[in-house]
XYZ file of C-alpha atoms in Angstrom:
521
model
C 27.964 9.664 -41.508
C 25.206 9.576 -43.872
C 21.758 10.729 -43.143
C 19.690 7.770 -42.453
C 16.643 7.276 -45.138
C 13.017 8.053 -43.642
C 9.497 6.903 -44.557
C 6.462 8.644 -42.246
C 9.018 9.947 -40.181
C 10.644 6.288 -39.422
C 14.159 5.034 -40.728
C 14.471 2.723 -43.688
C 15.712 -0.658 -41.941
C 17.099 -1.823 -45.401
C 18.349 1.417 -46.189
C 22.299 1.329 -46.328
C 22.533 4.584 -43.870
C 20.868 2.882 -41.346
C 22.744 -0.576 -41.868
C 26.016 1.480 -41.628
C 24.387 3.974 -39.049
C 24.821 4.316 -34.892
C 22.090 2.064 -33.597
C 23.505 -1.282 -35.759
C 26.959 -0.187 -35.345
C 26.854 -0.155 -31.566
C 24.870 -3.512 -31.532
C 27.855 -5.114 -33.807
C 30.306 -3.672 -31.273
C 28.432 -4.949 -28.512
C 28.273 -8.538 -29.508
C 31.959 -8.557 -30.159
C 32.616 -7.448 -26.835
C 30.549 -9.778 -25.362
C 31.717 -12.743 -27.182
C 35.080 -11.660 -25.941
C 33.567 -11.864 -22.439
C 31.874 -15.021 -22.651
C 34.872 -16.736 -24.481
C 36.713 -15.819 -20.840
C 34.315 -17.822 -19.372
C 34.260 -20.452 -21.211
C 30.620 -20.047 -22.920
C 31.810 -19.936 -26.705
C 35.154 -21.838 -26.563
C 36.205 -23.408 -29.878
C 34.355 -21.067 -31.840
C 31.054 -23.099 -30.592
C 28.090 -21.017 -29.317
C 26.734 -17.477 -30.581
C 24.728 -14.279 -29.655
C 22.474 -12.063 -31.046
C 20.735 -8.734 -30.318
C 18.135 -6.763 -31.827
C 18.932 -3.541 -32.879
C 17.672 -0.748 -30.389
C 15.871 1.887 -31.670
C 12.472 3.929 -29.210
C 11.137 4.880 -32.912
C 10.663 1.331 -33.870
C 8.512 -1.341 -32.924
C 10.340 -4.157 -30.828
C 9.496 -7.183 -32.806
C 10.319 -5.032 -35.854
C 13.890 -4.135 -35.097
C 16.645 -5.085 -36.846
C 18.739 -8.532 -35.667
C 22.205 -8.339 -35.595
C 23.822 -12.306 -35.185
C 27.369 -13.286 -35.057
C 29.259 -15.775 -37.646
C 29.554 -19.557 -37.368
C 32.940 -21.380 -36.982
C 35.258 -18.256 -35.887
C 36.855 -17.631 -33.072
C 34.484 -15.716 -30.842
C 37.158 -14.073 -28.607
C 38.723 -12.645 -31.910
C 35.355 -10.735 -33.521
C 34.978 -7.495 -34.541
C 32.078 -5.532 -35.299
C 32.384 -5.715 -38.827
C 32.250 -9.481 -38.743
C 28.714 -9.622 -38.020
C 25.928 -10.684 -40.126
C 22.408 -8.234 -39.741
C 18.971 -9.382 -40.357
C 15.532 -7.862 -40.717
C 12.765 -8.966 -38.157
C 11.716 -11.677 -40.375
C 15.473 -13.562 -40.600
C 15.761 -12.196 -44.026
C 20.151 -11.070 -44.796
C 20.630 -7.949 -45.073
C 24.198 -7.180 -44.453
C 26.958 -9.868 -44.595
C 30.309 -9.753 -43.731
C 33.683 -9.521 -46.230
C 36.021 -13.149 -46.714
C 38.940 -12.309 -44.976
C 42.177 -14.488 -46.038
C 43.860 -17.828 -45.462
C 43.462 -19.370 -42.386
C 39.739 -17.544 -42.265
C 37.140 -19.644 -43.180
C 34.227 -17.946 -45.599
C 31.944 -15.875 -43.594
C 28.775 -18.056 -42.789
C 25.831 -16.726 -40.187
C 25.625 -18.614 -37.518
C 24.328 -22.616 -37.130
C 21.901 -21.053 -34.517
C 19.977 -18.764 -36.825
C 17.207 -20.525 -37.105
C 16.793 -21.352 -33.208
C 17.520 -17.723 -32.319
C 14.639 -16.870 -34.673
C 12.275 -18.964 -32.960
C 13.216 -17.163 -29.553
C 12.730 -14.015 -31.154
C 9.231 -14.840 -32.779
C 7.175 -16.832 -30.020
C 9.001 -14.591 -27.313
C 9.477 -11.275 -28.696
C 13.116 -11.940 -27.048
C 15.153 -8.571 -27.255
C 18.765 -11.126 -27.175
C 19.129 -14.660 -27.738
C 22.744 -15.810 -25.934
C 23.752 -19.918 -27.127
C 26.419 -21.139 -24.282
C 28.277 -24.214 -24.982
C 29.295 -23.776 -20.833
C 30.577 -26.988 -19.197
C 27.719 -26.676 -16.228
C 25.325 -26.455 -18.921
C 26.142 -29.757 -20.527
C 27.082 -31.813 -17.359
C 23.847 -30.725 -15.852
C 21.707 -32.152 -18.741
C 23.977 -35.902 -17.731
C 23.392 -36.486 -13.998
C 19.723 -38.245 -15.247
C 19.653 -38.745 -19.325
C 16.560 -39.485 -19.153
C 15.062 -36.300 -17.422
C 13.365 -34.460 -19.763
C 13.779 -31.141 -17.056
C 15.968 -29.386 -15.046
C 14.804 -28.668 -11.847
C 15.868 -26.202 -8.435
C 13.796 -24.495 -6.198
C 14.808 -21.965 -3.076
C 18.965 -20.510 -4.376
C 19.192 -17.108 -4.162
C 20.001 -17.139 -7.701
C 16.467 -18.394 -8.825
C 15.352 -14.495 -8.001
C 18.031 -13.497 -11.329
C 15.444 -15.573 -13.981
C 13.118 -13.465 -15.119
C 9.391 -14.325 -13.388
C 10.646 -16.672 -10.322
C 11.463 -16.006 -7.168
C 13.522 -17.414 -3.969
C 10.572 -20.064 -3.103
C 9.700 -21.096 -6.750
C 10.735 -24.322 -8.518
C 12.630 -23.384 -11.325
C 12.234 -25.830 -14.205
C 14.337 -25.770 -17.322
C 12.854 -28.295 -20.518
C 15.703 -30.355 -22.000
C 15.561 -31.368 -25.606
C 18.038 -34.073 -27.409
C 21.029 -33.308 -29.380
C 21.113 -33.727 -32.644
C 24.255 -33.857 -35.484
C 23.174 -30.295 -36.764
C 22.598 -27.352 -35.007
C 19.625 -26.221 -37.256
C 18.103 -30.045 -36.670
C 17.063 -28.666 -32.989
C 14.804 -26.009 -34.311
C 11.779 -28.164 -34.287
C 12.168 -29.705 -30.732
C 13.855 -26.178 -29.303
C 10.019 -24.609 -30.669
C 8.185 -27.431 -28.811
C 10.097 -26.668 -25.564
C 8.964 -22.958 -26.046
C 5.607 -23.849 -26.825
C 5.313 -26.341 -23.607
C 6.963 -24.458 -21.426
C 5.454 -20.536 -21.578
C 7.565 -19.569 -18.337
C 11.046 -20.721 -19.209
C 13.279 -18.310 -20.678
C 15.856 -21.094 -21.648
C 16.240 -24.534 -22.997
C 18.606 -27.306 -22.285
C 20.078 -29.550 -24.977
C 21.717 -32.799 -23.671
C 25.520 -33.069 -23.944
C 25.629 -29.613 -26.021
C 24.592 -26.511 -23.910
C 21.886 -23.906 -23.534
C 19.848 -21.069 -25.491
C 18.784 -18.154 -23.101
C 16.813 -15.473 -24.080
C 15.688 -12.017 -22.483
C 13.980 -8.881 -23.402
C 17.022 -6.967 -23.812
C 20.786 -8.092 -23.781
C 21.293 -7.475 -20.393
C 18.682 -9.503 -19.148
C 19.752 -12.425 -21.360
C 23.441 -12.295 -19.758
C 21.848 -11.745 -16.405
C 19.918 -14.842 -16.515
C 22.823 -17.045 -18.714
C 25.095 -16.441 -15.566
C 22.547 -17.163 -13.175
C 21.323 -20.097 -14.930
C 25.243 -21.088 -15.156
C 25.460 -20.794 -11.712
C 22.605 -23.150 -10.582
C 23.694 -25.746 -12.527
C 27.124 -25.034 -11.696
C 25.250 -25.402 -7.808
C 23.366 -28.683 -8.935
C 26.514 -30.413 -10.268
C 27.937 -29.630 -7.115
C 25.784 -30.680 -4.494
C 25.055 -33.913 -6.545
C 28.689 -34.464 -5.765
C 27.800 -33.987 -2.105
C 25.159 -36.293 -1.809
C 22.395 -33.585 -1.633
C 19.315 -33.047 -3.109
C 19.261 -29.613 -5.372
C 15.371 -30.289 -5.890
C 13.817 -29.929 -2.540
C 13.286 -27.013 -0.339
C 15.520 -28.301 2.520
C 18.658 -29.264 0.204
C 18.543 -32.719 2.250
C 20.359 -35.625 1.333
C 19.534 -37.722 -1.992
C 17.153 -40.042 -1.008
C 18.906 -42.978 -2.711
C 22.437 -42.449 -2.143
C 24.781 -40.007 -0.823
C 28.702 -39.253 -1.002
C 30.674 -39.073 1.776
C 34.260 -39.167 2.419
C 34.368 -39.538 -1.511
C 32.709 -43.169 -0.895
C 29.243 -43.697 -1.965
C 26.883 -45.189 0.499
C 23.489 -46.410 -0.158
C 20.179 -45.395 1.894
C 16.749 -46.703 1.966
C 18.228 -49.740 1.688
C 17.561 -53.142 3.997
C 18.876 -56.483 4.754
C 15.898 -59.473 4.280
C 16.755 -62.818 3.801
C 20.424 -62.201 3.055
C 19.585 -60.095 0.269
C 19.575 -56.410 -0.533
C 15.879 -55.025 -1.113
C 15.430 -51.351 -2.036
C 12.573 -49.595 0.173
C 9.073 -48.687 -2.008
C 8.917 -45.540 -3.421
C 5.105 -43.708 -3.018
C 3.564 -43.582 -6.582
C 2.286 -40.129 -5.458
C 5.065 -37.396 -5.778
C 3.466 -34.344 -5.407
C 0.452 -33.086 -3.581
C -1.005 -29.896 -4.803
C -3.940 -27.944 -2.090
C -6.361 -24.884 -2.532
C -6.254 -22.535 0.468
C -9.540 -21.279 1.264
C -11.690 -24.087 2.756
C -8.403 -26.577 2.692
C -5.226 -25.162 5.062
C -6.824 -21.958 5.973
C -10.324 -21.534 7.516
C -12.561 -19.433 5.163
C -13.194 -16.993 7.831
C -10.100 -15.582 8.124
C -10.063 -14.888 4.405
C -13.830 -13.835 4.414
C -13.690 -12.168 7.944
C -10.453 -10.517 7.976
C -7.927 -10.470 4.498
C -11.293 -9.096 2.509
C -12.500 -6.506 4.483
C -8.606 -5.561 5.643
C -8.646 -4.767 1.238
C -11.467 -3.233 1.315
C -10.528 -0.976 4.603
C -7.373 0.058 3.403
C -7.379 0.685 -0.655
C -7.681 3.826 -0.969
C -5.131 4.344 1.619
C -2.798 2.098 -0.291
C -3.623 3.552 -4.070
C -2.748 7.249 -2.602
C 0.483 6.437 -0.812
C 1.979 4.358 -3.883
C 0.195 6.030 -6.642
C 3.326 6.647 -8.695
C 5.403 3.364 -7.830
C 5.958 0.969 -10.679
C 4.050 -1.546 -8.934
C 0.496 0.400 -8.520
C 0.797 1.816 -12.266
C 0.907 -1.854 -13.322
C -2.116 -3.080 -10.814
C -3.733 0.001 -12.180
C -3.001 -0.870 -15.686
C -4.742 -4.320 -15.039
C -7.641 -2.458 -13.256
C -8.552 -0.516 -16.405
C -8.535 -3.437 -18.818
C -10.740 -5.599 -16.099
C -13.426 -3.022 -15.951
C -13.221 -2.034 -19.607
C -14.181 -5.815 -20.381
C -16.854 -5.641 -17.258
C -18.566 -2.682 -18.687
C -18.832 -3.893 -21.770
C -19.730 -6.858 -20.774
C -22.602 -5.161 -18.190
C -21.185 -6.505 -15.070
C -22.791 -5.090 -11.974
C -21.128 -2.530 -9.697
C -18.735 -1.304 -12.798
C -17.578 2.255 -13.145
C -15.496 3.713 -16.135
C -12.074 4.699 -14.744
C -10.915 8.280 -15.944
C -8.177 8.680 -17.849
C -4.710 9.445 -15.576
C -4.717 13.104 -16.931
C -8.122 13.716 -15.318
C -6.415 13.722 -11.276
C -5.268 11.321 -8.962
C -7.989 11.838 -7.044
C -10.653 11.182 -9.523
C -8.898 8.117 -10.737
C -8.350 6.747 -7.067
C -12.292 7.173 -6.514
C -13.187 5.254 -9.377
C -10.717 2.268 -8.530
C -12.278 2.312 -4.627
C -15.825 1.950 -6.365
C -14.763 -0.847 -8.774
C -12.664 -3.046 -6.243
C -15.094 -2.834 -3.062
C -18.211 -4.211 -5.725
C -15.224 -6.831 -6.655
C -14.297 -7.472 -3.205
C -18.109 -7.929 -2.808
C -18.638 -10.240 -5.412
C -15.439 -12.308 -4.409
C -14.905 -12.472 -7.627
C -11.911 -14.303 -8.642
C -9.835 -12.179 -11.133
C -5.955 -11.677 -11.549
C -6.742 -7.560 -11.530
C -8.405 -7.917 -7.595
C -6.120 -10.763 -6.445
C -2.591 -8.955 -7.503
C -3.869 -5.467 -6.007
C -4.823 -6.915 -2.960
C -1.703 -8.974 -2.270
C -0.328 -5.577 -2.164
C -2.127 -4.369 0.030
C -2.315 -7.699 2.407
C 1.626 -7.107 2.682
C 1.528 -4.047 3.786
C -0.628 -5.275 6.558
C 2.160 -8.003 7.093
C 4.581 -6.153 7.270
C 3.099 -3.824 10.089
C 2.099 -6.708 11.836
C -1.494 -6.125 11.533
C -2.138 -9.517 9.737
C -0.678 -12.834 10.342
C -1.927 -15.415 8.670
C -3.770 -18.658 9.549
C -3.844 -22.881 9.127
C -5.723 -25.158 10.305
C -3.166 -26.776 13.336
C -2.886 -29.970 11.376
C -1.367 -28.484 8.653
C 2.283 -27.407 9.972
C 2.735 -31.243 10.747
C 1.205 -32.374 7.652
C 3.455 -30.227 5.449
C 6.703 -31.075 7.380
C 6.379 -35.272 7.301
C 5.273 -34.835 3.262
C 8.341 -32.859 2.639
C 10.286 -35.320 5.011
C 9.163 -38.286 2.751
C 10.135 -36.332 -0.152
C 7.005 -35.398 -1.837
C 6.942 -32.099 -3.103
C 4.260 -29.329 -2.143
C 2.358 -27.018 -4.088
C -0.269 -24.629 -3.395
C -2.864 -23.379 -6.281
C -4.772 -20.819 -5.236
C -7.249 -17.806 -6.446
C -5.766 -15.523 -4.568
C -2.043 -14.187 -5.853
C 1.040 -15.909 -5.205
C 2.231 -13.040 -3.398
C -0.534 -13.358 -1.125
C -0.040 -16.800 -1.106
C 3.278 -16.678 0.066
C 2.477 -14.157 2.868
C -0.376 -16.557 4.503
C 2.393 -19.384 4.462
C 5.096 -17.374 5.314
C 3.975 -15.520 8.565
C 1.768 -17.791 10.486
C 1.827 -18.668 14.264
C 3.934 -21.944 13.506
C 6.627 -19.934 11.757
C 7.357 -19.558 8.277
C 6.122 -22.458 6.616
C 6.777 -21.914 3.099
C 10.235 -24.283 3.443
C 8.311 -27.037 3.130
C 6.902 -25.609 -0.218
C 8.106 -26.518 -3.500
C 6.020 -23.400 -5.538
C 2.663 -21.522 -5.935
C 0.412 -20.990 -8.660
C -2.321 -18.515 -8.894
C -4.874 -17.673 -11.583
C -2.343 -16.741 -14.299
C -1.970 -20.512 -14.750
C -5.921 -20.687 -15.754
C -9.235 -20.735 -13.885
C -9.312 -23.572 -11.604
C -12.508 -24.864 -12.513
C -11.318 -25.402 -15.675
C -9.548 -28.883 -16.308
C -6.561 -27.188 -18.538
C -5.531 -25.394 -15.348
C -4.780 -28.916 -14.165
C -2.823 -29.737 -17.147
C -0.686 -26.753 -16.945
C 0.428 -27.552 -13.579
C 1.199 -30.969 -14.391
C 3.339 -29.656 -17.202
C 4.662 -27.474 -14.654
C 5.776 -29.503 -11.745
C 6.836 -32.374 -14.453
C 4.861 -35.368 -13.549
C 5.597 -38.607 -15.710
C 1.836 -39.167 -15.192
C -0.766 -36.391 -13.846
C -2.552 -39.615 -11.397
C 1.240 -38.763 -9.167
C -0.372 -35.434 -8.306
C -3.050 -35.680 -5.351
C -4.842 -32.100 -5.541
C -7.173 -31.358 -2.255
C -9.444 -29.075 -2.319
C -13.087 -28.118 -0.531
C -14.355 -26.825 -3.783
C -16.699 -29.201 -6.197
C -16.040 -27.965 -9.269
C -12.413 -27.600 -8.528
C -12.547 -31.190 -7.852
C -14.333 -32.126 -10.765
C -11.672 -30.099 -13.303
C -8.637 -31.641 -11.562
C -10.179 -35.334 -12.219
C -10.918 -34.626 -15.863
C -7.195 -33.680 -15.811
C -6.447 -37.228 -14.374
C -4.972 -35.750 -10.835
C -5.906 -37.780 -7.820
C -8.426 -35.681 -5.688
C -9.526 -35.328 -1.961
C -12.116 -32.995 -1.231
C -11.594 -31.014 2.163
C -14.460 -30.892 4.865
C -13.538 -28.110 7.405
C -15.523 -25.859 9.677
C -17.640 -23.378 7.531
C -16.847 -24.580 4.204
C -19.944 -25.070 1.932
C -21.807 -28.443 2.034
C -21.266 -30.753 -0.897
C -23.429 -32.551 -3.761
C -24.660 -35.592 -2.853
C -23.160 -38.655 -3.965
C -20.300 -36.535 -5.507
C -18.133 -39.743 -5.550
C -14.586 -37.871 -4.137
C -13.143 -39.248 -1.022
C -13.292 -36.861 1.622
C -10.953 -35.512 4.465
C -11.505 -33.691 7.624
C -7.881 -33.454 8.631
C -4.247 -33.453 6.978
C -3.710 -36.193 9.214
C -5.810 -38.478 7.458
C -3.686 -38.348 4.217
C-alpha cells in the first residue's frame, strides 16, 4: 500500500494514498456491511434509505474527517466497499465510484447528501443512518397532524443519547416532500428547534438518526425503532404510550378488537363528548413550591458541603468526577476573571490530587455559601446527594399535599414537569425517595439549568418547545420565586406563585395569584 502523503506531520485527506489507504477503506467496508444488516431488517428495502460515516482517524480533527456516503438507487444488501462515494468535511467529491454494466444504474451519491450534511455540520454527528423502517413511517400516521413524537418511562428511552428511563422523549416530525433533497430546509429547522433530539421524523417516509460515532447512531436507530415499534403497538391496545402510567387512551380504547368510546355521556338522547382542560401541563420549581426550603437549606447544602472532599477523593479517577471537575475549572476560570468572591485558581491535575482536591473544597463551600445557582455546583452536588441516598442518610421531602396533588393531575391526564436549579439528577432523587414512595411516576420529565436561567423568559420558551405545547398559556408554571414568575409570564405560561412556610415574602401588589396548598389548584 502506498505511503500516505503528510503535511505538518498530518495526512493529505485529498491525497490518493489516503483515499485508497486503511482508515477510508475500513469505513467503505463498514457501511457495506451494515447496509447488508439493515436491509435484513427492513431499514433500506428497495434500495430506499442510506448511511454514512466519517472517516476515523485520532490525528485528525472530528469535524474535519473525511465522509464516506453510500450510492442512491442500488440495492443496499448487494454493496461493496468500492461502491461508495467519499467526501471531504465540507461535502465536496472526492472519490466516486466506477459504472458497472447493464442492469446497474450510473453511480449517483446518495438523495440524502445534503440532509446527512446538515447532521454532520450543526451536530458534529460522527454517522448519519436514513431508515425507511415500517415503525418509523406508521408512527409519524397515528395523528398527521402532530408535529412530535412523544414517549416517556420504556426502558429503551435510556439507549438515546442524553435521556433517561423518566424523561419524555420527543422526536420533531417534518412533512414529506417529492424529493429527498427538498427536506433539507425543514430537516435543518427541526435540528435547530430541537437541540436535544438526535433524530427527525418525516411523515409517511422514515427517519434520519445521527450519533457521534457509528455505533451510537445504530444504537439509537434500533432503539428509536423499537419505541415506535412499542407506540404502534400499544395504540392498538387502547393505551396511552405518552404518560407515565401507560393508562388507557383517554378517548377511546380497543378491546376485544372492538373500539369503545370513553369520556363519553348520554344527555338529551344525544352523545356529548366530556370537556377537555385547556391546561395540559403544569410545570413547578422545588425549593419554596413541593419541598420546604429548609430541608434544602438545612440539610442537602450542608450534607455537600460535609461530605466533598470525601466524595472528590473516593471517585477522583471515575469518568464522572473528571467531567464535574472539568466543569469546576471552567466555572472558576470565568469567576476569577470575572473577580467573584471566594475564588481560588485550581492547579493543574499534574500538580497532586491532593492539591487539586483542596482547591475544589475552597471553591465549592464559598459556592455552596453563596447558593449560587450554576450547572458546575448543581451537577457535583447531585453526586454527592446520591451517595447520601443511596446509604440512606438522605430521603427527601414534600410538602404532604403534594403526593395527592401529583397523583389526581396525572389521573386527569395532565402531564408533570419539574424545572429546577438544582440538577436533574438531584431532582430525581428528592422525587424518587420520599416518605410517600417514589413519586417520580407521576412525572412526565425534569429540566435543570442547562435549559437556561430561570429568571430569564427564554428558559420558558425552551420548555414550551420542549414539552410541545400548541400554545405556551396550556402550561401553568408555580413557583415561590418573583422573578421566576415574572420570566415565565413574559413567556406567556400561566403562573401561580407558591406561599409556604419560610419562603421569602413577596412584592406588593405583584399581580400573580397565589397558592398556599396543591390542593387549591
Amino acid at each position: 500500500m502506498a505511503a500516505v502523503a503528510t503535511a505538518n506531520g498530518l495526512p493529505v485527506l485529498s491525497s490518493q494514498a489516503y483515499l485508497e489507504g486503511k482508515t477510508v477503506w475500513e469505513t467503505r467496508t463498514l457501511v457495506a456491511d451494515l447496509c447488508r444488516q439493515f436491509y435484513t431488517l427492513g431499514w433500506v428495502s428497495g434500495t430506499g434509505g442510506s448511511i454514512t460515516i466519517k472517516v476515523h482517524d485520532d490525528s485528525i480533527p472530528k469535524s474535519d474527517q473525511l465522509i464516506v456516503m453510500s450510492p442512491s438507487g442500488v440495492q443496499k444488501e448487494r454493496m461493496i466497499p468500492e461502491d461508495m462515494y467519499v467526501l471531504s468535511s465540507g461535502g465536496d467529491m472526492l472519490s466516486t465510484p466506477c459504472a458497472k454494466p447493464y442492469p446497474h444504474k450510473s453511480p449517483k451519491c446518495s438523495d440524502c447528501a445534503s440532509l446527512f450534511m446538515k447532521a454532520y455540520q450543526m451536530r458534529n454527528a460522527g454517522a448519519v443512518i436514513h431508515s425507511h423502517g415500517m415503525e418509523s413511517c406508521l408512527v409519524t400516521m397515528i395523528n398527521p397532524f402532530s408535529k412530535e413524537f412523544r414517549i416517556t418511562h420504556m426502558e429503551m428511552i435510556k439507549g438515546i443519547q442524553g435521556h433517561g428511563y423518566f424523561d419524555e422523549l420527543v422526536v420533531p416530525i417534518i412533512e414529506n416532500t417529492a424529493y429527498e433533497r427538498e427536506l433539507t430546509e425543514s430537516l435543518s429547522d427541526a435540528i435547530s428547534a430541537y437541540p436535544k433530539a438526535t433524530a427527525v421524523l418525516v411523515r409517511n417516509h422514515g427517519i434520519y438518526v445521527w450519533g457521534d460515532s457509528w455505533i451510537s447512531a445504530k444504537t439509537q436507530a434500533e432503539c428509536y425503532h423499537y419505541l415506535f415499534d412499542a407506540a404502534i403497538k400499544l395504540h392498538q391496545l387502547g393505551i396511552d404510550w405518552k404518560i407515565p402510567s401507560h393508562g388507557l387512551i383517554k378517548n377511546e380504547s380497543y378491546q376485544s378488537g372492538s373500539k369503545r368510546k370513553f369520556n363519553v355521556y348520554a344527555n338529551s338522547g344525544l352523545a356529548v363528548q366530556a370537556s377537555v382542560p385547556s391546561r395540559k401541563f403544569i410545570v413547578l420549581d422545588i425549593e419554596g413550591t413541593t419541598t420546604p426550603i429548609s430541608f434544602v437549606t438545612e440539610i442537602l447544602f450542608p450534607y455537600a458541603r460535609d461530605n466533598v472532599r470525601k466524595h472528590l477523593t473516593s471517585t477522583y479517577d471515575s469518568l464522572e468526577t473528571k467531567d464535574d471537575i472539568k466543569l469546576l475549572r471552567a466555572q472558576v476560570l470565568d469567576d476569577l476573571e470575572k473577580g467573584i468572591a471566594g475564588s481560588t485558581p485550581i492547579p493543574p491535575d499534574d500538580t497532586g490530587k491532593e492539591e487539586v482536591i483542596e482547591s475544589l473544597v475552597v471553591n465549592v463551600e464559598a459556592m455552596i455559601k453563596a447558593d449560587r445557582k450554576i450547572t458546575a455546583l448543581k451537577q457535583l452536588q447531585g453526586h454527592i446527594w446520591r451517595t447520601g441516598y443511596e446509604n440512606n442518610e438522605l430521603q427527601g421531602v414534600v410538602f404532604d399535599d403534594v403526593p395527592e396533588a401529583l397523583e389526581r393531575w396525572h389521573a386527569s391526564g395532565i402531564k408533570i414537569y419539574i424545572y429546577s436549579s438544582g440538577s436533574r439528577e438531584a431532582q430525581r432523587l428528592i422525587f424518587g425517595n420520599t416518605a410517600h414512595g417514589d413519586l417520580r411516576k407521576y412525572l412526565c420529565g425534569f429540566f435543570d439549568t442547562t435549559v437556561g436561567n430561570k429568571r430569564e423568559a427564554r428558559s420558558y420558551f425552551e420548555i414550551s418547545q420542549s414539552v410541545g405545547v400548541d400554545k405556551t398559556s396550556q402550561i401553568l408554571f408555580i413557583t415561590d420565586v418573583y422573578q421566576e414568575a415574572v420570566a415565565a409570564k413574559a413567556a406567556g405560561l400561566e403562573v401561580i406563585l407558591s406561599i409556604r412556610p419560610g419562603n421569602a415574602s413577596l412584592p406588593e401588589n405583584h399581580e400573580f395569584k397565589t397558592i398556599t396548598s396543591f390542593a387549591e389548584i
